[in-house]
Each structure stands twice: as structure tokens, then as C-alpha cells.
């Protein structure tokens, strides 16, 4: 074989070797890239990206929020380990087209995939609705609105509507008795109307046949029981054990046709809840809630009475007391009397104690 021919063969072999080396290099790089991508894909989709450190964490996504706002709210909780990967997965999983309002729990150990699936499906975490220390419709509307996705005005408009409250079996003065203070589990995006319907169902469940039988013995309606219970609640906020006795006093007065003369109703009538001592000027207020001026029960409750106070009215202490006033030792308990003379003596002792304490 001639020398030029040998040289040509060697060059072709060298070129083939170089091509094989290039393909080997490309193959290695591609394999490494594939491994890296696969690893990153696995990391962003299937490894935990939520660390709550045992602290219950929730996020609220409001109506009208877009996906970026929703993820910003999630980022702001401080429990997302890798925010960039969460946004990346959200796009890949088409979360921007499936944003659903609600209150969601960010659970320890959630992967990006798990979290986005929860958000897309609208799998909300229920909240525990509570309401206490409420006297007026506006207060109730605000407390409820602070816990669910309904404006105070929306709630108040339903509570103030004669037609709507009538559909629930109440009027605008008695509808507050439908709200039995307790803890209720519901979803954040519950509407004002759905909330009312839920409270009506809970109210009917509360009034068991046993409770209805007890109130019928007292010749009182459900609303009247709640109204009297609200007075008992206002009279004794510290010591629930005394409420059945106070309930017994007021029931005794009702049976005898005596005015209730309950100071908390006067405070309510004056709409001045800073009053510490009820004076003659307060007693002049012309209001159906002023039980010094008008006989019987006021038109509706003066607060949302607790279950303990409602049951105190349904199971009152049987006694002969007609009067009571706060004890002069400021323990929160009351001195009871069967006649006006003893009551006046008890009241004078208490008034003197207030004066010594500088309370007007």
C-alpha cells in the first residue's frame, strides 16, 4: 500500500475517533443534564417545602386574588423553604387558572405539588367560629365578619331586615337569641345568608325536647328564656353558680306582676355601657328596655347569654327571694332578700362600700 493511502486511512480513523469522543462527551453532558434535571424535578415536586415548626399556619386567599397575590400571601407566612420552586411548580400545574378563595392550612411537610393540589381543589381548612361579649347587632356583625368572608354591612342588613328575620322565626329585636355562644366549625368563605341558615340549624339543635319541656313549665317562649337569661348573664358574669338563684328571683317577680327593675336593662336602654352605678337620671330613660319603667320582660335580649345562663333560667333555684344587690365585699356575689326592708339595708351597705372605694 502506498504511503499516501496509508496516510488517508489514518486520517479517517483519527476523524472517526474524534467523532466518537465528541459523541461520548455530548452523551455524558446530556446524561448529566438529564440527571440534574430529574433531580431538580424530583426536588421541586416531591420533597417537603413547608416547615411550620409545629405552629398551625393558615393563609387566606380572598375573592379576586390572582395567583401571584395568593402565593405572595403564602410566602408572607414565612413557612415556605424555597419560594422560587413553589412559584415554578404553580405555573407548571396551571394554578394561575384555578385560584379558589378560602382559608387553607399550610401543613408541615407539604411538598409544592401537594400544596398546589390543595389550593387548586379548594380544599379549605375549617375554622372555629366563636362570639361572646356581644350586646348590640353591630357588635355581632363585626365579630362575625372578622372571622368569615362577609362584610359587617351584609350581616347587619340581614339582622335588621324584618322580612328576613321573620323567615327565620324571629323579629329584629329577638333575632340575637338565635346565636347561642358556642364554638362552630365552618368555612371562611361562608356567606352572610349561609351563616344565618347555619345558626338557625344550630339553634334548633340546641332547643332539645327536654329544654322545650322545661321552658313550657315556666310558661315562657324560647325568645323570652333568652331575654331573661341575658339579664341573668349581665347580673352575674363572674360566678355561674349563682345564676340559678338570680333566675329564681326574676321569675318570682314576674309571677307576682312586679317590675323586674334590673339595672343591666337600664344600662342597655341608655346605651352607655360605662355606667358603674345606676342613678335616678338613668332610670328616667324612656325605653321598653327600661324595666324600672315598664313591666314584664324587655323586647329582646340585652346580650348573647351563655348556655349556662339559659340553663339557669330553665332550671332556676326554687326560692322566695324578690330582691338582691351586690355584696359590699366586692366578691362578685349578691345579697338576697325576701322583703324590701332587708333589701334596702343590703343596698345601703353596698352603696356605702362604693362611696368608700371612690366609685361613682
mmCIF file of C-alpha atoms in Angstrom:
data_model
loop_
_atom_site.group_PDB
_atom_site.id
_atom_site.type_symbol
_atom_site.label_atom_id
_atom_site.label_comp_id
_atom_site.label_asym_id
_atom_site.label_seq_id
_atom_site.Cartn_x
_atom_site.Cartn_y
_atom_site.Cartn_z
ATOM 1 C CA UNK A 1 0.000 0.000 0.000
ATOM 2 C CA UNK A 2 1.359 3.391 -0.930
ATOM 3 C CA UNK A 3 2.272 5.928 1.671
ATOM 4 C CA UNK A 4 -0.497 8.426 0.709
ATOM 5 C CA UNK A 5 -3.113 5.699 1.013
ATOM 6 C CA UNK A 6 -1.874 4.752 4.463
ATOM 7 C CA UNK A 7 -1.999 8.395 5.491
ATOM 8 C CA UNK A 8 -5.620 8.708 4.285
ATOM 9 C CA UNK A 9 -6.651 5.674 6.272
ATOM 10 C CA UNK A 10 -5.008 7.046 9.430
ATOM 11 C CA UNK A 11 -6.724 10.413 8.987
ATOM 12 C CA UNK A 12 -10.129 8.781 8.602
ATOM 13 C CA UNK A 13 -9.518 6.703 11.741
ATOM 14 C CA UNK A 14 -8.467 9.846 13.612
ATOM 15 C CA UNK A 15 -11.586 11.698 12.497
ATOM 16 C CA UNK A 16 -13.800 8.775 13.477
ATOM 17 C CA UNK A 17 -12.114 8.650 16.870
ATOM 18 C CA UNK A 18 -12.684 12.348 17.357
ATOM 19 C CA UNK A 19 -16.356 11.975 16.404
ATOM 20 C CA UNK A 20 -16.764 9.130 18.863
ATOM 21 C CA UNK A 21 -15.121 11.235 21.561
ATOM 22 C CA UNK A 22 -17.395 14.194 20.755
ATOM 23 C CA UNK A 23 -20.498 11.989 20.884
ATOM 24 C CA UNK A 24 -19.249 10.465 24.120
ATOM 25 C CA UNK A 25 -18.772 13.931 25.584
ATOM 26 C CA UNK A 26 -22.221 15.055 24.388
ATOM 27 C CA UNK A 27 -23.729 11.866 25.727
ATOM 28 C CA UNK A 28 -22.091 12.402 29.108
ATOM 29 C CA UNK A 29 -23.205 16.034 29.240
ATOM 30 C CA UNK A 30 -26.752 15.082 28.202
ATOM 31 C CA UNK A 31 -26.847 12.316 30.789
ATOM 32 C CA UNK A 32 -25.572 14.668 33.480
ATOM 33 C CA UNK A 33 -28.100 17.305 32.448
ATOM 34 C CA UNK A 34 -30.879 14.729 32.483
ATOM 35 C CA UNK A 35 -29.787 13.518 35.920
ATOM 36 C CA UNK A 36 -29.606 17.094 37.199
ATOM 37 C CA UNK A 37 -32.998 17.982 35.732
ATOM 38 C CA UNK A 38 -34.528 14.792 37.076
ATOM 39 C CA UNK A 39 -33.053 15.540 40.486
ATOM 40 C CA UNK A 40 -34.342 19.138 40.387
ATOM 41 C CA UNK A 41 -37.736 17.952 39.130
ATOM 42 C CA UNK A 42 -37.918 15.481 41.986
ATOM 43 C CA UNK A 43 -36.800 18.117 44.462
ATOM 44 C CA UNK A 44 -39.320 20.766 43.462
ATOM 45 C CA UNK A 45 -42.246 18.373 43.145
ATOM 46 C CA UNK A 46 -41.716 15.657 45.734
ATOM 47 C CA UNK A 47 -39.631 17.000 48.626
ATOM 48 C CA UNK A 48 -41.065 18.925 51.580
ATOM 49 C CA UNK A 49 -41.155 22.679 51.071
ATOM 50 C CA UNK A 50 -43.302 23.734 54.037
ATOM 51 C CA UNK A 51 -41.769 23.957 57.521
ATOM 52 C CA UNK A 52 -44.143 25.219 60.206
ATOM 53 C CA UNK A 53 -42.051 24.019 63.151
ATOM 54 C CA UNK A 54 -45.218 22.694 64.757
ATOM 55 C CA UNK A 55 -47.082 26.015 64.630
ATOM 56 C CA UNK A 56 -50.529 25.856 62.983
ATOM 57 C CA UNK A 57 -50.306 28.100 59.942
ATOM 58 C CA UNK A 58 -53.121 29.244 57.682
ATOM 59 C CA UNK A 59 -53.398 31.530 54.693
ATOM 60 C CA UNK A 60 -56.473 33.351 53.413
ATOM 61 C CA UNK A 61 -56.962 33.775 49.683
ATOM 62 C CA UNK A 62 -59.651 36.359 49.054
ATOM 63 C CA UNK A 63 -62.130 36.648 46.232
ATOM 64 C CA UNK A 64 -60.474 38.384 43.299
ATOM 65 C CA UNK A 65 -56.918 37.455 44.304
ATOM 66 C CA UNK A 66 -54.800 36.303 41.353
ATOM 67 C CA UNK A 67 -52.252 33.508 41.649
ATOM 68 C CA UNK A 68 -49.362 35.864 42.309
ATOM 69 C CA UNK A 69 -51.202 37.544 45.184
ATOM 70 C CA UNK A 70 -52.168 34.130 46.558
ATOM 71 C CA UNK A 71 -48.554 32.929 46.506
ATOM 72 C CA UNK A 72 -47.336 36.204 47.991
ATOM 73 C CA UNK A 73 -49.735 35.668 50.896
ATOM 74 C CA UNK A 74 -48.331 32.166 51.316
ATOM 75 C CA UNK A 75 -44.753 33.464 51.129
ATOM 76 C CA UNK A 76 -45.575 36.050 53.805
ATOM 77 C CA UNK A 77 -46.344 33.337 56.353
ATOM 78 C CA UNK A 78 -42.643 32.544 56.497
ATOM 79 C CA UNK A 79 -43.048 28.779 56.279
ATOM 80 C CA UNK A 80 -42.037 28.288 52.632
ATOM 81 C CA UNK A 81 -38.475 26.925 52.349
ATOM 82 C CA UNK A 82 -37.945 27.591 48.626
ATOM 83 C CA UNK A 83 -40.283 30.280 47.282
ATOM 84 C CA UNK A 84 -38.886 30.130 43.736
ATOM 85 C CA UNK A 85 -39.637 26.430 43.373
ATOM 86 C CA UNK A 86 -43.172 26.936 44.654
ATOM 87 C CA UNK A 87 -43.851 29.582 42.014
ATOM 88 C CA UNK A 88 -42.263 27.353 39.354
ATOM 89 C CA UNK A 89 -44.453 24.375 40.236
ATOM 90 C CA UNK A 90 -47.551 26.599 40.472
ATOM 91 C CA UNK A 91 -47.050 27.634 36.854
ATOM 92 C CA UNK A 92 -46.396 24.101 35.647
ATOM 93 C CA UNK A 93 -49.503 22.838 37.414
ATOM 94 C CA UNK A 94 -51.610 25.661 35.925
ATOM 95 C CA UNK A 95 -52.543 27.162 39.276
ATOM 96 C CA UNK A 96 -52.999 30.629 37.684
ATOM 97 C CA UNK A 97 -56.179 29.324 36.006
ATOM 98 C CA UNK A 98 -57.543 27.640 39.137
ATOM 99 C CA UNK A 99 -57.267 30.103 42.034
ATOM 100 C CA UNK A 100 -60.017 29.475 44.581
ATOM 101 C CA UNK A 101 -60.703 31.748 47.565
ATOM 102 C CA UNK A 102 -60.670 30.249 51.027
ATOM 103 C CA UNK A 103 -58.732 29.612 54.202
ATOM 104 C CA UNK A 104 -56.074 26.958 53.764
ATOM 105 C CA UNK A 105 -53.788 25.238 56.229
ATOM 106 C CA UNK A 106 -50.111 25.114 55.299
ATOM 107 C CA UNK A 107 -49.232 21.738 56.773
ATOM 108 C CA UNK A 108 -45.813 20.665 57.950
ATOM 109 C CA UNK A 109 -44.041 18.612 55.272
ATOM 110 C CA UNK A 110 -46.237 19.668 52.368
ATOM 111 C CA UNK A 111 -44.474 19.359 49.006
ATOM 112 C CA UNK A 112 -45.071 22.006 46.350
ATOM 113 C CA UNK A 113 -47.199 19.517 44.440
ATOM 114 C CA UNK A 114 -49.344 18.692 47.472
ATOM 115 C CA UNK A 115 -49.882 22.344 48.340
ATOM 116 C CA UNK A 116 -50.827 23.395 44.803
ATOM 117 C CA UNK A 117 -53.216 20.430 44.533
ATOM 118 C CA UNK A 118 -54.913 21.561 47.748
ATOM 119 C CA UNK A 119 -55.188 25.146 46.500
ATOM 120 C CA UNK A 120 -56.486 24.149 43.059
ATOM 121 C CA UNK A 121 -59.108 21.837 44.550
ATOM 122 C CA UNK A 122 -60.233 24.443 47.088
ATOM 123 C CA UNK A 123 -59.697 22.015 49.975
ATOM 124 C CA UNK A 124 -60.126 24.554 52.752
ATOM 125 C CA UNK A 125 -59.332 24.099 56.400
ATOM 126 C CA UNK A 126 -62.448 24.775 58.519
ATOM 127 C CA UNK A 127 -62.270 27.452 61.186
ATOM 128 C CA UNK A 128 -63.798 27.559 64.638
ATOM 129 C CA UNK A 129 -66.323 30.385 64.841
ATOM 130 C CA UNK A 130 -66.936 31.934 68.267
ATOM 131 C CA UNK A 131 -68.771 35.016 69.510
ATOM 132 C CA UNK A 132 -69.029 36.223 73.102
ATOM 133 C CA UNK A 133 -69.468 39.522 74.952
ATOM 134 C CA UNK A 134 -71.971 40.834 72.419
ATOM 135 C CA UNK A 135 -74.728 43.298 73.260
ATOM 136 C CA UNK A 136 -75.689 45.024 70.013
ATOM 137 C CA UNK A 137 -76.363 43.893 66.449
ATOM 138 C CA UNK A 138 -73.453 45.936 65.158
ATOM 139 C CA UNK A 139 -71.065 44.259 67.587
ATOM 140 C CA UNK A 140 -72.208 40.841 66.465
ATOM 141 C CA UNK A 141 -71.888 41.753 62.789
ATOM 142 C CA UNK A 142 -68.325 42.955 63.341
ATOM 143 C CA UNK A 143 -67.285 39.885 65.332
ATOM 144 C CA UNK A 144 -68.687 37.522 62.742
ATOM 145 C CA UNK A 145 -67.200 39.485 59.854
ATOM 146 C CA UNK A 146 -63.749 39.311 61.429
ATOM 147 C CA UNK A 147 -63.893 35.521 61.151
ATOM 148 C CA UNK A 148 -65.585 34.843 57.811
ATOM 149 C CA UNK A 149 -65.659 36.337 54.317
ATOM 150 C CA UNK A 150 -68.694 38.557 54.811
ATOM 151 C CA UNK A 151 -68.823 42.310 55.328
ATOM 152 C CA UNK A 152 -70.349 43.686 58.568
ATOM 153 C CA UNK A 153 -72.923 45.565 56.490
ATOM 154 C CA UNK A 154 -74.036 42.344 54.795
ATOM 155 C CA UNK A 155 -74.599 40.622 58.122
ATOM 156 C CA UNK A 156 -76.204 43.644 59.764
ATOM 157 C CA UNK A 157 -78.611 44.135 56.866
ATOM 158 C CA UNK A 158 -79.955 40.612 57.389
ATOM 159 C CA UNK A 159 -80.222 41.053 61.155
ATOM 160 C CA UNK A 160 -82.049 44.372 60.604
ATOM 161 C CA UNK A 161 -84.471 43.079 57.973
ATOM 162 C CA UNK A 162 -87.988 42.434 59.337
ATOM 163 C CA UNK A 163 -88.803 40.148 56.406
ATOM 164 C CA UNK A 164 -85.601 38.148 56.666
ATOM 165 C CA UNK A 165 -85.689 37.721 60.447
ATOM 166 C CA UNK A 166 -89.345 36.715 60.153
ATOM 167 C CA UNK A 167 -88.341 33.975 57.727
ATOM 168 C CA UNK A 168 -86.107 32.604 60.469
ATOM 169 C CA UNK A 169 -88.872 32.738 63.068
ATOM 170 C CA UNK A 170 -87.730 35.924 64.848
ATOM 171 C CA UNK A 171 -88.041 39.677 64.631
ATOM 172 C CA UNK A 172 -85.274 42.267 64.591
ATOM 173 C CA UNK A 173 -85.260 42.515 68.394
ATOM 174 C CA UNK A 174 -85.253 38.790 69.159
ATOM 175 C CA UNK A 175 -83.027 37.508 66.342
ATOM 176 C CA UNK A 176 -79.916 37.799 68.501
ATOM 177 C CA UNK A 177 -81.283 34.985 70.641
ATOM 178 C CA UNK A 178 -80.703 32.706 67.634
ATOM 179 C CA UNK A 179 -76.956 32.989 68.250
ATOM 180 C CA UNK A 180 -76.099 30.552 71.030
ATOM 181 C CA UNK A 181 -72.500 31.273 72.155
ATOM 182 C CA UNK A 182 -70.507 28.173 71.355
ATOM 183 C CA UNK A 183 -67.761 27.028 69.005
ATOM 184 C CA UNK A 184 -68.928 26.240 65.487
ATOM 185 C CA UNK A 185 -66.862 24.712 62.697
ATOM 186 C CA UNK A 186 -67.398 26.210 59.262
ATOM 187 C CA UNK A 187 -65.506 27.523 56.249
ATOM 188 C CA UNK A 188 -64.120 31.021 55.890
ATOM 189 C CA UNK A 189 -65.957 31.726 52.626
ATOM 190 C CA UNK A 190 -69.358 31.104 54.225
ATOM 191 C CA UNK A 191 -71.740 33.841 53.031
ATOM 192 C CA UNK A 192 -73.808 36.000 55.358
ATOM 193 C CA UNK A 193 -77.001 34.195 54.357
ATOM 194 C CA UNK A 194 -75.462 30.739 54.754
ATOM 195 C CA UNK A 195 -74.180 31.749 58.172
ATOM 196 C CA UNK A 196 -77.698 32.744 59.240
ATOM 197 C CA UNK A 197 -79.101 29.461 57.993
ATOM 198 C CA UNK A 198 -76.383 27.563 59.856
ATOM 199 C CA UNK A 199 -77.092 29.433 63.086
ATOM 200 C CA UNK A 200 -80.788 28.671 62.712
ATOM 201 C CA UNK A 201 -79.997 24.949 62.425
ATOM 202 C CA UNK A 202 -77.740 25.118 65.470
ATOM 203 C CA UNK A 203 -80.452 26.965 67.375
ATOM 204 C CA UNK A 204 -82.981 24.252 66.628
ATOM 205 C CA UNK A 205 -80.497 21.587 67.723
ATOM 206 C CA UNK A 206 -79.871 23.477 70.959
ATOM 207 C CA UNK A 207 -83.553 23.580 71.824
ATOM 208 C CA UNK A 208 -83.958 19.909 72.584
ATOM 209 C CA UNK A 209 -87.321 18.455 73.639
ATOM 210 C CA UNK A 210 -86.026 18.461 77.211
ATOM 211 C CA UNK A 211 -85.228 22.178 77.137
ATOM 212 C CA UNK A 212 -88.546 22.969 75.487
ATOM 213 C CA UNK A 213 -90.368 20.999 78.170
ATOM 214 C CA UNK A 214 -88.597 22.974 80.897
ATOM 215 C CA UNK A 215 -89.441 26.361 79.374
ATOM 216 C CA UNK A 216 -93.071 25.316 78.863
ATOM 217 C CA UNK A 217 -93.292 24.664 82.602
ATOM 218 C CA UNK A 218 -92.214 28.273 83.099
ATOM 219 C CA UNK A 219 -94.784 29.457 80.514
ATOM 220 C CA UNK A 220 -92.050 31.214 78.525
ATOM 221 C CA UNK A 221 -91.210 31.247 74.836
ATOM 222 C CA UNK A 222 -87.693 30.435 73.664
ATOM 223 C CA UNK A 223 -87.050 34.125 72.983
ATOM 224 C CA UNK A 224 -88.287 35.060 76.454
ATOM 225 C CA UNK A 225 -85.963 32.495 78.023
ATOM 226 C CA UNK A 226 -83.038 34.000 76.136
ATOM 227 C CA UNK A 227 -84.083 37.521 77.111
ATOM 228 C CA UNK A 228 -84.293 36.635 80.791
ATOM 229 C CA UNK A 229 -81.045 34.682 80.539
ATOM 230 C CA UNK A 230 -79.343 37.765 79.087
ATOM 231 C CA UNK A 231 -80.360 39.735 82.182
ATOM 232 C CA UNK A 232 -79.125 36.951 84.460
ATOM 233 C CA UNK A 233 -75.868 36.888 82.499
ATOM 234 C CA UNK A 234 -75.409 40.643 82.898
ATOM 235 C CA UNK A 235 -76.173 40.468 86.621
ATOM 236 C CA UNK A 236 -73.704 37.652 87.309
ATOM 237 C CA UNK A 237 -70.729 37.442 84.986
ATOM 238 C CA UNK A 238 -68.221 36.075 87.491
ATOM 239 C CA UNK A 239 -69.932 33.243 89.349
ATOM 240 C CA UNK A 240 -72.127 30.969 87.249
ATOM 241 C CA UNK A 241 -73.151 29.025 90.352
ATOM 242 C CA UNK A 242 -75.285 31.969 91.489
ATOM 243 C CA UNK A 243 -77.212 32.363 88.250
ATOM 244 C CA UNK A 244 -79.996 29.839 89.052
ATOM 245 C CA UNK A 245 -80.723 31.819 92.241
ATOM 246 C CA UNK A 246 -80.879 35.125 90.356
ATOM 247 C CA UNK A 247 -83.098 33.498 87.736
ATOM 248 C CA UNK A 248 -85.377 32.343 90.547
ATOM 249 C CA UNK A 249 -85.671 35.911 91.842
ATOM 250 C CA UNK A 250 -86.703 37.327 88.492
ATOM 251 C CA UNK A 251 -89.170 34.523 87.871
ATOM 252 C CA UNK A 252 -90.701 35.216 91.295
ATOM 253 C CA UNK A 253 -91.129 38.884 90.365
ATOM 254 C CA UNK A 254 -92.695 38.005 87.012
ATOM 255 C CA UNK A 255 -95.172 35.660 88.688
ATOM 256 C CA UNK A 256 -96.193 38.406 91.124
ATOM 257 C CA UNK A 257 -96.555 41.011 88.396
ATOM 258 C CA UNK A 258 -93.694 43.072 89.806
ATOM 259 C CA UNK A 259 -91.434 45.092 87.565
ATOM 260 C CA UNK A 260 -88.069 43.401 87.115
ATOM 261 C CA UNK A 261 -86.160 46.593 87.972
ATOM 262 C CA UNK A 262 -82.982 45.098 86.562
ATOM 263 C CA UNK A 263 -80.102 47.561 86.443
ATOM 264 C CA UNK A 264 -78.464 45.960 83.365
ATOM 265 C CA UNK A 265 -81.590 46.716 81.321
ATOM 266 C CA UNK A 266 -81.309 50.375 82.299
ATOM 267 C CA UNK A 267 -77.689 50.432 81.196
ATOM 268 C CA UNK A 268 -78.751 48.873 77.902
ATOM 269 C CA UNK A 269 -81.615 51.345 77.495
ATOM 270 C CA UNK A 270 -79.194 54.256 77.947
ATOM 271 C CA UNK A 271 -76.676 52.615 75.540
ATOM 272 C CA UNK A 272 -73.917 53.677 77.917
ATOM 273 C CA UNK A 273 -72.004 50.581 78.938
ATOM 274 C CA UNK A 274 -69.535 52.589 81.019
ATOM 275 C CA UNK A 275 -72.157 53.157 83.724
ATOM 276 C CA UNK A 276 -70.918 51.764 87.058
ATOM 277 C CA UNK A 277 -73.755 52.998 89.256
ATOM 278 C CA UNK A 278 -77.330 53.297 88.024
ATOM 279 C CA UNK A 279 -78.635 56.702 89.165
ATOM 280 C CA UNK A 280 -82.054 58.354 89.055
ATOM 281 C CA UNK A 281 -81.117 60.170 85.856
ATOM 282 C CA UNK A 282 -80.566 56.816 84.168
ATOM 283 C CA UNK A 283 -83.891 55.499 85.423
ATOM 284 C CA UNK A 284 -85.733 58.289 83.571
ATOM 285 C CA UNK A 285 -84.783 56.884 80.170
ATOM 286 C CA UNK A 286 -87.966 56.144 78.229
ATOM 287 C CA UNK A 287 -87.240 52.805 76.606
ATOM 288 C CA UNK A 288 -89.029 49.447 76.512
ATOM 289 C CA UNK A 289 -85.745 48.035 77.821
ATOM 290 C CA UNK A 290 -86.004 50.105 80.998
ATOM 291 C CA UNK A 291 -87.540 47.555 83.359
ATOM 292 C CA UNK A 292 -87.918 50.206 86.070
ATOM 293 C CA UNK A 293 -90.459 51.969 83.847
ATOM 294 C CA UNK A 294 -92.098 49.032 82.079
ATOM 295 C CA UNK A 295 -93.335 45.723 83.403
ATOM 296 C CA UNK A 296 -92.518 42.283 82.091
ATOM 297 C CA UNK A 297 -89.539 41.286 80.014
ATOM 298 C CA UNK A 298 -87.884 43.710 77.578
ATOM 299 C CA UNK A 299 -88.500 43.177 73.842
ATOM 300 C CA UNK A 300 -85.340 41.126 73.317
ATOM 301 C CA UNK A 301 -82.042 40.050 74.840
ATOM 302 C CA UNK A 302 -79.571 42.674 76.079
ATOM 303 C CA UNK A 303 -76.628 40.407 75.254
ATOM 304 C CA UNK A 304 -75.943 36.942 73.930
ATOM 305 C CA UNK A 305 -76.459 34.812 77.043
ATOM 306 C CA UNK A 306 -74.241 31.805 77.580
ATOM 307 C CA UNK A 307 -75.610 28.295 77.649
ATOM 308 C CA UNK A 308 -75.036 28.301 81.419
ATOM 309 C CA UNK A 309 -77.310 31.328 81.825
ATOM 310 C CA UNK A 310 -80.010 29.867 79.571
ATOM 311 C CA UNK A 311 -79.950 26.643 81.558
ATOM 312 C CA UNK A 312 -80.034 28.654 84.793
ATOM 313 C CA UNK A 313 -83.370 30.108 83.674
ATOM 314 C CA UNK A 314 -84.659 26.707 82.601
ATOM 315 C CA UNK A 315 -83.579 25.171 85.924
ATOM 316 C CA UNK A 316 -83.941 28.034 88.396
ATOM 317 C CA UNK A 317 -83.444 27.753 92.096
ATOM 318 C CA UNK A 318 -86.751 27.488 93.918
ATOM 319 C CA UNK A 319 -86.666 30.299 96.486
ATOM 320 C CA UNK A 320 -88.738 33.112 97.969
ATOM 321 C CA UNK A 321 -86.335 35.927 97.185
ATOM 322 C CA UNK A 322 -87.663 39.032 95.475
ATOM 323 C CA UNK A 323 -84.626 41.307 95.723
ATOM 324 C CA UNK A 324 -80.867 41.194 95.506
ATOM 325 C CA UNK A 325 -77.916 43.530 95.215
ATOM 326 C CA UNK A 326 -74.157 43.168 95.070
ATOM 327 C CA UNK A 327 -72.380 42.352 98.301
ATOM 328 C CA UNK A 328 -70.324 45.080 99.877
ATOM 329 C CA UNK A 329 -67.233 42.844 99.949
ATOM 330 C CA UNK A 330 -66.921 43.110 96.124
ATOM 331 C CA UNK A 331 -66.575 39.342 95.756
ATOM 332 C CA UNK A 332 -68.993 39.428 92.842
ATOM 333 C CA UNK A 333 -71.678 37.602 94.798
ATOM 334 C CA UNK A 334 -75.014 39.091 95.855
ATOM 335 C CA UNK A 335 -77.020 39.599 98.999
ATOM 336 C CA UNK A 336 -80.606 38.339 98.605
ATOM 337 C CA UNK A 337 -83.742 39.421 100.435
ATOM 338 C CA UNK A 338 -87.368 38.323 100.619
ATOM 339 C CA UNK A 339 -88.665 41.797 101.536
ATOM 340 C CA UNK A 340 -87.983 45.396 100.625
ATOM 341 C CA UNK A 341 -86.810 46.450 104.087
ATOM 342 C CA UNK A 342 -83.955 43.941 104.141
ATOM 343 C CA UNK A 343 -83.116 44.774 100.554
ATOM 344 C CA UNK A 344 -82.783 48.478 101.361
ATOM 345 C CA UNK A 345 -80.362 47.646 104.171
ATOM 346 C CA UNK A 346 -78.302 45.457 101.829
ATOM 347 C CA UNK A 347 -78.319 48.177 99.168
ATOM 348 C CA UNK A 348 -77.201 50.860 101.637
ATOM 349 C CA UNK A 349 -74.262 48.726 102.698
ATOM 350 C CA UNK A 350 -73.236 48.258 99.089
ATOM 351 C CA UNK A 351 -73.673 51.942 98.212
ATOM 352 C CA UNK A 352 -71.539 52.906 101.185
ATOM 353 C CA UNK A 353 -68.834 50.483 100.041
ATOM 354 C CA UNK A 354 -68.898 52.037 96.573
ATOM 355 C CA UNK A 355 -68.537 55.519 98.060
ATOM 356 C CA UNK A 356 -65.595 54.422 100.200
ATOM 357 C CA UNK A 357 -63.976 52.934 97.110
ATOM 358 C CA UNK A 358 -64.494 56.181 95.194
ATOM 359 C CA UNK A 359 -66.738 54.599 92.600
ATOM 360 C CA UNK A 360 -69.400 56.910 91.224
#
